[in-house]
Structure formats: C-alpha cells, structure tokens
Amino acid sequence: MSAAPASVLIVGAASAIAEAVARRFAADGARLFLVGRNPQRLEVIAADLRVRGAASVTVHALDANDFDAHEAMLAAAERALGGLDQVLIAHGTLPDQALCERDPQALQQALDSNGVSVVQLCNRIATRLQAQRRGTLAVISSVAGDRGRASNYVYGAAKAMVSAYTSGLRARLYADGVRVLTIKPGFVDTPMTQAFRKGPLWASAATVGTRIHRAMRRGEAVVYTPGFWFWIMLVIRTIPEFVFKRLGKL
Amino acid sequence: MCVRPRESAMNGQDLAWGRLPAPAARMQSLYDRDAALPAGEPSLLAWGMGRSYGDVSRNDGGLLLATRGLDRFIAFDAERGELHCEAGVLLQEILEFALPRGWFLPVTPGTALATVGGAIANDVHGKNHHRAGSFGLHVLELDLLRSDRGRQRCSADENAGLFGATIGGLGLTGLIVSARLQLRRVAGPWLRGDSRRFGDLAEFFALAQDANDRSEYAAAWIDCLASGARLGRGVLLRADHADDREPAPAPRRASVPLTPPFALINRWSLAAFNAAYYRRPAAQQTAARWSWRAFLYPLDGIGRWNRIYGPRGFYQYQCVLPPQTAQDALGEQLRAIAGSGQGSFLSVLKLFGAQRSPGWLSFPRPGATLALDFPNRGDDTLRLLDRLDAITLAAGGAVYPAKDARMSARMFRHSFPRWQDFAAQIDPQFSSSFWRRVQDA
C-alpha cells in the first residue's frame, strides 16, 4: 500500500464475504465507508474494523433497490473518504427459486437485488472513477452466473447480468486506468460450519475475503474463488445444451 | 454464493475433541450479539470450536448454539491492554492481533484454536498457572444472555454471584456473548528456556518446584509406560518470554487427512515413542529458543491430530492432586497405567500455583496435575479410568470436566464442593450432556 491510507467503499458491508474483505483493508489502515440496510449491524462491524486498524469507518444506511438513493450515498461516501480508491459491491440475496417461479413480485425482487441494483450502482460509480482516471471497482458476481441451472436460474440470470455488465465496463474503463474486477465465489462457508464435515468444494468467508482483497489491490480482472471453480465452471459451460437440459435440477 | 445455514445437523464425533461416538446434534449459528435466544427449544448450549474432550460441549436432544460467528472485536485499550471482544473470537485471533501491538494473553491452554467463550466456560489454564492462575482471573467483565433475565453484565463487582458461577461454569449459566479481557505485555514472539530430564517422581517434584519459582512457563512430559525404578521419568520444559523482537516465522501447517480404520496408538507404538522422546537430544538442552506457536501450541500445526486415535476416539483424563498426597497418589496412578499397557504419547505433569480463580467450578487448585489420553478400548479403558478416579478421590483431588466423558456424580461433587451454589445459578433453558450425566447420583 502507498503511504496514504486507501479509501474503500463497500456496499453490502454486512455480508460475511464483505466483512472478511473489510477486515483485510482495516489491517492495512484503510479508510472505510460501509453501506448496508441495517445501520445497527454496520456499527457493530465498524467498531471491529476500527480496533483492527482502520483509519476511519463511516456507516451509511441504504436499501440498494432504492435506486434514487444511490447518488446521495455516493456523494456521502466521497465526502467521508475524500475520493474513491477501492469499491466493493457485495450485496445480494439467495432467492427462493420455486417462489420466483410462482410469484412475479418475488422474481422482480430477486432480479433487482442481485442484478439491476448492482448494475445501477456500477454505472454511477463508473462515471466517478472514469473522471478521476483511477480506482478499482470490484463486484461480487457468482459461479451461478456462468450457466443457468434449473435449481437456481433466477439468481443465475441476475448474476449473469452482473458478469456481462462488468466485462463490458472493464473494457470501457481500461484505457482510463480504472480496473473492474468480477468476482465469482463458489460455495462459501460461514464461520459456523468450520468444524463441519463438509464437501471439499466449500471455502471459508475468510479465505475468500483474503483472495478478493489481494485481487482488488492488484487490479485483477476475473477471479474465481477458490480458484478450482474456474475448472469446474469450464466443464459446466462446455456441456452441450442437449445434454445439459436433460440433467434436471443440477 | 454465500450460504448461511440457520440450522444444520452435525456429526456427533466432531462435537468434541475426543471423537468418542455420540449422536448427531442440531446446531444453529449465531452472528448477531444483539439477537435474542431461540425460543421453543428443549434446551440450549453454546458450542465454540469443540476443543473440550468429552461431553461438556454436547447437548443431546437439545440445540447447540454455534458461536464462531460472534467473532468481532468491540474495543481495545492499547495503553492498558484491555480487549473487549465477542465470545466466538479465537485465542489465536487475539494473539495475532495483540502480539504486533506488544500484548499477549496472560493465560492460554495448549491450543489457541479455542474460543474466548470456551476458555471462560472451562476456566482454562496453561503452563504458567503458578504465575498467572487460570483464564478467569483475567476476565474483567462479561456479558451473559439469560433466557429468564435477558442481558446481564457480570464482573467481580456487578452480579458477582453470576460471574463466579459463569467462570468455569461449563456454559450452563446462559450464553456468554462478549468479554473484556486483561492482556499482558510482551516484547515479541519468542520464548527462551531449557529442558531437563528427570529420572523419577521425586526428582520431578524438586525440578518442577524450582522451575515454578524461576520461570513463567513450566510443564513436564512424562513416560507413562515406564515402570519400576524408572516410574515417573520424563522431561521438564520451562521458558520465559524473551526480549527478542524479530518476527517469528510463518506457521507450518499439516493435517491428518482422514481417520485411520484403527488407532495408530497402541502398546508398541507408545513404548517406542515414549522411549525415543525421553532419549532424544532435545530432551536436555540448556539454552533453547521457541516461537510462541512452537512452545505453546506444538499440536496446533497439525490439523485434526485427534484422528490418530482411530474411529472410536479417545478419553482424556486430567486430575489434580493436593500437595500432601500428590507424590504417593501419582505413583499409584502411574503404576496402574503402566500395568494396564494403555497410555498416551503426550502425558503432561505440572505443579499448579496458589492463585485462586473467581470461578466456583474452577478446576485448578494447588497441587500436581496429570493429564493423559487413552485410546477408547471400551470397558478396559473405562475400568482404568475408574481406578484413576478412586486414587484421585482418596487423595482428596479433583477431575477436570473439560477433559471428562465418564466421571461419576460422586466424583464430580467431591471435585467441586460448591456444585449446589452453582446449580442455583444455571439458566433454566440451558443444559448439557455432561451436566445431566453428573446429576444421576
């Protein structure tokens, strides 16, 4: 890190992965701006990050689906941080696929929370980073966005939107010196399941957070985390559709 | 995708470090220290890292509350070394945070992979008990979530009764949500000391007393299979925090990848290991230097080492014997163990100091403490452990619940004379397999 502490904006800061990333930035002495729905939860996380070494932590309440509130949030972040070096968009929900199939409102909510709100935020952030001609925008997409599977294609479709959007944005901003990072986590384990006898595909939020932190500082482009998910998804993407459609609830 | 299961099933053998066969458990994870306790459950018990050995961390038929998600720091006073944190924080996380800031835990057990809540609930001790006492002595205050009274702040001055019952209270007085801990100053990550062989128990007592007088940390490994003139032979290790400030090397990590179909610990492998351990050159060194991990947590570098005991798991036994009776009783116990051919590759002997814990059910007390593990061979092992209990009981000693899976109600009550005062402080919604077991008189 350079001598001046990095300015870090995190949207969806109460998620386990975002909190793990924030802890790494805090240990670097960064200045953090945490955004989430529940300010009480954010304050608990903020206190932890201050103890861990963050130069400053500010919290801001926002429902990401309230698109009209995005601009004010970003202005507040810039005021508090004095600029944006690193941005992480980490909010999202795991929708109930079966409910989305029956209920148009649930479907809309799932697409908004995991897709449209992310893209709307990125759009505004891109303008700012492009103007300052530097900075990193990291967005948590998912391996689920690599191919629509019967068991969770609504979530997958929203994440596919995020992956495609960030891919295009990365190319648009590259010449301006702005880095756009698409993060595709696999199964992320929470602290509780650490001692569980679990499948080898699971990774802890701390492991994934450390990887994301490194990728953000290096300005990487696409990160599967843990890395073996690249190979798993390569295989899944390669399965011909006439086979894939017969696999049912994969 | 991030998955936060609200409730899940957990393999019974993974609930405790002894890996004894046990029924699967229902578990709910906690992430929010301000949340209420789950309602409508038959009974509740906090579960941290499953590093106690027997059934104090089990609650068969009830719900376990997994506390690892409560892993936030709340405040740190860098001048006074006071750390306020949630109860699911690991001791290792505290050390990694505190060491670069010149602070260290004043008391730590043989693993740093235990939670703060677990360290309080078992009132753990370490190789420096003769200086620092047990973990509970360094708890300035704690927040307890009760099903009947809500949130209770407890310290020596506030809710002192509940505080005394909660330190070493096996998680039964409510959910420990957070604690404020007093850390101690250190210069850096290194310890300096020496190791010396002793030929028998009499020599151990002389050496150990001297080591306690002069060093911060002191503990002995003993060859629990030696008999006759060699009975009680071993190696005493002692050390103090050093002034060296250079950074310690990154930890090496290995893991036992699977449980072998039978115990790798048997009469022959044990005898060979113990003899080699005693004779190795490192058993006699005058000026040794260890990193904190190497000296305090040699086994933390080997993930899941408990699997070497095979699919049936193992029993750990730890007792403390009062000074007047310790030497004779220890001799009797070691003869019983050597005669049985059962025993462990790491048997630890130490002299506790006189520091008194605020905990009513605290285990450490003046005298000699012996800790060893035994592969689970069913009735043979249980008979040996009953024999060790009988010797402990006759000597006026006590058995450590955190290590236990089988002591009788009678043994428990003799070990902890304040058990009735304690029972009155138990949260009506909380229980454990251990507690129900030692109620069956």
XYZ file of C-alpha atoms in Angstrom, chain A residues 50 144 196 212 215 220 238:
7
model
C -11.603 0.351 13.991
C -24.081 -19.357 -10.753
C -18.283 -29.390 9.921
C -10.675 -10.741 -3.023
C -7.239 -9.219 -6.341
C -7.115 -8.285 -11.459
C -18.764 -26.910 -22.017
